[in-house]
C-alpha cells in the first residue's frame, strides 16, 4: 500500500488500513455507524474495513495546505484509519480532498525518516546522490561543522529556505539559523500576495481582507476564488458564501482568464487578458464617477480625498507644526487641518497662502477621465458594455445600503466588495494593479463598512475576558488620520508611513527590503543571489532548506539549478526526497504533521482565519496523533537541537526570541538555559493567552477553545470612531525621493517609477508582443481545491482525482484558438517562451479559457525525483517558462515576480 505503487487507489488504502486493525469489529459504513456523540461528517462514503466506534478520535490540525483547518484523526491500535473535520474548530467541520488525503502522506513508504548523506559529489537531476544512512549525531555534527565553516567567514553567507505550508516552522527556522550562526538570509517562494497584503493592511487594518460574508450582496473578484475553491481560509468561508448566494441573492462577478472553480460558480464570468485587471478596474471607476455612483460623505469622512494638493509638486499642503493634511472647510471658507475641518470640500480649486491647489479627488477625477470602458476594452479585451454594466450594478447595490444598528451603535452599510488575490499580484506593477482594483471599494464607501470589504481580524480584545495578552488594535498615523494595521504573525503594528519616513534605506541583505518600504516580502533575493556584485550583496553559500522545493518554486528550474550548484553546502529537511535533494549534501527528515506538535498554528488569528460576525475566535491544538515513524523529529525538535548544539548563548537567544515573539507571560516563559521543549512551549502559549486552567491538558481533552467576537472586533468604524484610508498617496513621492537618493549613493540599478500618488495601469514585460508574432499566447496557471500549497503531487489519492478529472494534468486552450492552430484535445504540444524555455504537455480544448491563453494548474509539476514515483512526469510546470533571475521581471516596490510571459505553441510530431 505505498506511494511507490502507482496503481494504489483510495479503496486499496482503506482495505490496507483495515487489515492493520484486524479484530476490531470490521464492519459497516462509517457514515451510518458513527454515534451522535462524535458529531463528525464522515469522509468515507464507501464500506470500510474498520469499526468507526473502535479506537479514539484525537483532535489536531490539518497541514495538507497552510489553511490549517481543525480535524480529528480516528486512531485504532496506533493506526490512523480516517481523518475528518472537527465541527467545533476552524473549518466548521469541513474537510477537503487534501485534508482527507493526508492519511496517504502519513503512510507513504517513500517517506524520508532517517538522515542521509550524499556520497556522489556530482550534483544534478541526472545524478544518483548515492545516499547512505547515517546517525543523527553524525548528521548534526556535519551540519554544525559545514554551515559553521561558512558562517565563520561571513554569517550572511548562511541562508535558509522554507514554505508557507508550515509558517511556524518557517519563522522559527529563520530565527534558529540566525541564533546558531550569527546571521543569515532567506530564499522565499512566490506563493504569496506581494502588494496585496500591503494595500489590504492600509485599507482594512489587516493584511488579508474579505467580503463581509454576513451582509454582502455583490462581489467582484479579480484573480481569486475566495469562498469557492482556494484562498486563505476558503474552507472556512465556503458555506457562508454559499448561504449568502442561495438565501440572500448575492451576485458574484469573476474577472479571470480561466474559468476555474470561482469563475465557474459566478453569475458572470468575465474572461480578461492577463495582466490587464487594473485597466478594467480604472474603467469601472470612471463609470462610477461619471454616473455619480460614489459615496461622497464616505470619501470626505473616511479618506483623504478632500486633501488639498499643489498640482505643481503633487504634494499635499500641510499645517505648520503638526504637518497634518489640509482640507478646505466650506463652513469656514478656509483651509484647516483635516481633524479640525467641519465640512470638507470634496471637489474644487482653492488658494492657500498664495499656493493654488486642488482637492485630491478633483485631481483623481481628471486622472481617470480618459480611462473609459472603450479605452479599457482595447487593453483587456472585455467589452466596454460589460464594464459599464458591472460598474453600474456595483454602484447601485452599494447605494442600496444606508446605515445599520449593531450592538447599539450606528454603522455605514454598503453591501458590496471588490476582492482579489495572487492572480493580480504575480505581475509587475503589483501595487498599482491592486490599488486600482481595491479603490473601487473606497469610491462607493465599502471598505470597513457593514456588508463591504473587511479585514480578517483588525481588532482583538484578547481570547478571554480580562486577559488582553493575545489582543491587538489598529493605530492612527496622525499626519493624515490613516489607520495603521498589524502584522500577519505576531499582530504588532506595521506602519508603512513610519517606514517611509524613518527607514534608513540602506540594504542589509539580498532582499533589499530597505529599498522597498511598502514591502513585506523578500523575493528580490532570487535576483540578487544570481548577481550579487550588481547589488553589493553577500550570496548564500550554505543553505538549509526546510519543507519546500527551491529548485522548482521560482521561475525556470534550470536557472535555479545553477544557483544551487554555486553553493558550497546544502542541507535539506523534508518528508520526501524531492528534486532539490539532488543538489543537497545532507537530507534529514521531519515528522509528518500527524506525528508532531505545532506552536499556535494560526498565530494571532489575523492571517488565515477569516473573521466576521458569528465566527468565533477559535484556538486549536495541534498535537501528534501517532508516534513518529523511526522517531522522525518535528520542526521544534530540529530547531531546538540546532541552537542547543551551537552553544549556551545561541540557545538563550533563540529561547528568548520565542518568548518575545509568542508574547509569553513572564510566569510562563521558557528558561533560557534549557533546550526547547515543544510540549512545554505549547502549554505556555495557551496559559499566557487564556489562563492557568486552559493549558495543554485542557486542550488534550477539548481540542478547541472559542470565544464569540464582539461587533467592534469585526467592524472598526462606527459613527464615533476615528480613522481614514489613503485615497491620494502623497507618501509615495516621499518614498521615491529617498529611494532614488539611496540607490544613487550606492550605485545600485533600481526602478522607482511606480511611486506615484494615484493608481494607473501599466503593462508587464511581455504584455505587448515584441519581435516574433508567433509568440501569441499567454500561459496562465490557476489553483483548484485539491492542489495548492502542499506536498500533494506525491499523494496517491490526489493523483487519482487529478488523473480522472481530465483537466488537472493537461494544458487547456480555447476551442477556437486551438482550431485555428490546427490543434485538438489529446495532442502533445510544446510551449516555448520568449526567454527560450520550453515545457510540454497534453492538450485539452474548451470554451473555459481566454482565446489568448493556455492554462494549467499550478504546482511543482513534472516531477523528476526517482523517490517520488507518483509525481514523476505529471502535469506541465508552466512556471519553468519564466526567467526567474532577471531584474526586469521584479516589481521594485514589493518584490512581486512578473509571471506574465508570451509563448509560441507547437504540436509535437
CSV table of N, CA and C in Angstrom, one decimal, residues 168-225:
chain,number,residue,atom,x,y,z
A,168,UNK,N,4.9,28.4,11.1
A,168,UNK,CA,5.6,28.5,12.3
A,168,UNK,C,7.0,27.9,12.1
A,169,UNK,N,7.1,26.8,11.5
A,169,UNK,CA,8.4,26.2,11.2
A,169,UNK,C,9.3,27.1,10.4
A,170,UNK,N,8.7,27.8,9.5
A,170,UNK,CA,9.5,28.7,8.6
A,170,UNK,C,10.0,29.9,9.4
A,171,UNK,N,9.1,30.5,10.3
A,171,UNK,CA,9.6,31.6,11.1
A,171,UNK,C,10.7,31.2,12.1
A,172,UNK,N,10.4,30.0,12.7
A,172,UNK,CA,11.4,29.6,13.7
A,172,UNK,C,12.7,29.1,13.0
A,173,UNK,N,12.6,28.7,11.8
A,173,UNK,CA,13.8,28.4,11.0
A,173,UNK,C,14.7,29.6,10.9
A,174,UNK,N,14.2,30.7,10.5
A,174,UNK,CA,15.0,31.9,10.3
A,174,UNK,C,15.6,32.4,11.6
A,175,UNK,N,14.8,32.3,12.7
A,175,UNK,CA,15.4,32.7,14.0
A,175,UNK,C,16.5,31.8,14.4
A,176,UNK,N,16.2,30.4,14.3
A,176,UNK,CA,17.2,29.5,14.7
A,176,UNK,C,18.6,29.6,14.0
A,177,UNK,N,18.5,29.8,12.6
A,177,UNK,CA,19.7,29.9,11.9
A,177,UNK,C,20.5,31.2,12.3
A,178,UNK,N,19.7,32.2,12.5
A,178,UNK,CA,20.4,33.5,13.0
A,178,UNK,C,21.0,33.3,14.3
A,179,UNK,N,20.4,32.7,15.2
A,179,UNK,CA,20.9,32.5,16.6
A,179,UNK,C,22.1,31.5,16.6
A,180,UNK,N,22.0,30.5,15.8
A,180,UNK,CA,23.1,29.5,15.8
A,180,UNK,C,24.3,29.9,15.0
A,181,UNK,N,24.2,30.7,14.0
A,181,UNK,CA,25.3,31.1,13.1
A,181,UNK,C,25.6,32.6,13.0
A,182,UNK,N,24.8,33.4,13.7
A,182,UNK,CA,25.1,34.8,13.8
A,182,UNK,C,24.6,35.7,12.7
A,183,UNK,N,23.8,35.1,11.8
A,183,UNK,CA,23.2,35.9,10.7
A,183,UNK,C,22.4,35.1,9.8
A,184,UNK,N,22.4,35.4,8.6
A,184,UNK,CA,21.7,34.6,7.6
A,184,UNK,C,20.7,35.3,6.8
A,185,UNK,N,20.3,34.7,5.7
A,185,UNK,CA,19.3,35.3,4.8
A,185,UNK,C,18.3,34.2,4.4
A,186,UNK,N,17.3,34.6,3.6
A,186,UNK,CA,16.3,33.6,3.3
A,186,UNK,C,15.9,33.7,1.8
A,187,UNK,N,15.8,32.5,1.2
A,187,UNK,CA,15.1,32.4,-0.1
A,187,UNK,C,13.6,32.2,0.2
A,188,UNK,N,12.8,33.0,-0.5
A,188,UNK,CA,11.4,32.9,-0.3
A,188,UNK,C,10.6,32.5,-1.6
A,189,UNK,N,9.6,31.7,-1.4
A,189,UNK,CA,8.8,31.3,-2.6
A,189,UNK,C,7.9,32.4,-3.0
A,190,UNK,N,7.4,32.2,-4.2
A,190,UNK,CA,6.5,33.3,-4.7
A,190,UNK,C,5.0,33.0,-4.4
A,191,UNK,N,4.8,32.0,-3.5
A,191,UNK,CA,3.4,31.7,-3.1
A,191,UNK,C,2.9,32.7,-2.1
A,192,UNK,N,2.6,33.9,-2.5
A,192,UNK,CA,2.1,34.9,-1.6
A,192,UNK,C,1.5,36.0,-2.3
A,193,UNK,N,1.0,37.0,-1.6
A,193,UNK,CA,0.3,38.1,-2.2
A,193,UNK,C,1.1,39.4,-2.1
A,194,UNK,N,2.3,39.4,-2.6
A,194,UNK,CA,3.1,40.6,-2.6
A,194,UNK,C,2.3,41.8,-3.2
A,195,UNK,N,2.3,42.8,-2.4
A,195,UNK,CA,1.5,44.0,-2.8
A,195,UNK,C,0.1,44.0,-2.3
A,196,UNK,N,-0.6,42.8,-2.4
A,196,UNK,CA,-2.0,42.7,-1.9
A,196,UNK,C,-2.0,42.9,-0.4
A,197,UNK,N,-1.2,42.2,0.3
A,197,UNK,CA,-1.2,42.3,1.8
A,197,UNK,C,-1.0,43.7,2.3
A,198,UNK,N,-0.1,44.4,1.6
A,198,UNK,CA,0.2,45.8,2.0
A,198,UNK,C,-1.0,46.7,1.8
A,199,UNK,N,-1.6,46.7,0.7
A,199,UNK,CA,-2.8,47.6,0.5
A,199,UNK,C,-4.0,47.2,1.3
A,200,UNK,N,-4.2,45.9,1.5
A,200,UNK,CA,-5.3,45.5,2.3
A,200,UNK,C,-5.0,45.9,3.8
A,201,UNK,N,-3.8,45.9,4.2
A,201,UNK,CA,-3.5,46.4,5.5
A,201,UNK,C,-3.8,47.9,5.6
A,202,UNK,N,-3.4,48.6,4.6
A,202,UNK,CA,-3.7,50.1,4.6
A,202,UNK,C,-5.2,50.3,4.6
A,203,UNK,N,-5.9,49.5,3.9
A,203,UNK,CA,-7.4,49.8,3.8
A,203,UNK,C,-8.2,49.2,4.9
A,204,UNK,N,-7.8,48.1,5.5
A,204,UNK,CA,-8.7,47.4,6.4
A,204,UNK,C,-8.0,47.2,7.8
A,205,UNK,N,-6.7,47.4,7.9
A,205,UNK,CA,-6.1,47.2,9.2
A,205,UNK,C,-5.6,45.8,9.3
A,206,UNK,N,-5.8,44.9,8.3
A,206,UNK,CA,-5.3,43.6,8.4
A,206,UNK,C,-4.8,43.2,7.0
A,207,UNK,N,-3.7,42.5,6.9
A,207,UNK,CA,-3.0,42.2,5.6
A,207,UNK,C,-3.8,41.2,4.8
A,208,UNK,N,-4.8,40.6,5.3
A,208,UNK,CA,-5.8,39.8,4.5
A,208,UNK,C,-7.2,40.3,4.7
A,209,UNK,N,-7.9,40.5,3.6
A,209,UNK,CA,-9.2,41.1,3.7
A,209,UNK,C,-10.2,40.2,2.9
A,210,UNK,N,-11.5,40.5,3.1
A,210,UNK,CA,-12.6,39.6,2.6
A,210,UNK,C,-13.9,40.4,2.4
A,211,UNK,N,-14.8,39.9,1.6
A,211,UNK,CA,-16.1,40.5,1.6
A,211,UNK,C,-16.8,40.2,2.9
A,212,UNK,N,-17.7,41.0,3.4
A,212,UNK,CA,-18.4,40.7,4.6
A,212,UNK,C,-19.4,39.5,4.3
A,213,UNK,N,-19.0,38.3,4.7
A,213,UNK,CA,-19.8,37.2,4.4
A,213,UNK,C,-21.1,37.1,5.2
A,214,UNK,N,-21.4,38.1,6.0
A,214,UNK,CA,-22.7,38.2,6.7
A,214,UNK,C,-23.7,39.0,5.9
A,215,UNK,N,-23.2,40.2,5.4
A,215,UNK,CA,-24.2,41.1,4.8
A,215,UNK,C,-23.9,41.5,3.4
A,216,UNK,N,-22.9,41.0,2.7
A,216,UNK,CA,-22.6,41.4,1.4
A,216,UNK,C,-23.6,40.9,0.4
A,217,UNK,N,-23.8,41.7,-0.7
A,217,UNK,CA,-24.8,41.2,-1.7
A,217,UNK,C,-24.3,41.3,-3.1
A,218,UNK,N,-23.1,41.8,-3.3
A,218,UNK,CA,-22.5,41.9,-4.7
A,218,UNK,C,-21.0,41.9,-4.5
A,219,UNK,N,-20.3,40.9,-5.1
A,219,UNK,CA,-18.9,40.7,-5.0
A,219,UNK,C,-18.3,40.6,-6.4
A,220,UNK,N,-17.3,41.4,-6.6
A,220,UNK,CA,-16.4,41.4,-7.8
A,220,UNK,C,-15.1,40.8,-7.4
A,221,UNK,N,-14.7,39.7,-8.1
A,221,UNK,CA,-13.4,39.0,-7.8
A,221,UNK,C,-12.5,39.2,-8.9
A,222,UNK,N,-11.2,39.6,-8.6
A,222,UNK,CA,-10.1,39.7,-9.6
A,222,UNK,C,-9.1,38.7,-9.2
A,223,UNK,N,-8.9,37.7,-10.0
A,223,UNK,CA,-7.8,36.8,-9.7
A,223,UNK,C,-7.8,36.0,-8.4
A,224,UNK,N,-9.0,35.7,-8.0
A,224,UNK,CA,-9.2,34.9,-6.7
A,224,UNK,C,-10.4,34.0,-6.8
A,225,UNK,N,-10.4,33.0,-6.0
A,225,UNK,CA,-11.5,32.1,-5.9
A,225,UNK,C,-12.0,32.0,-4.4
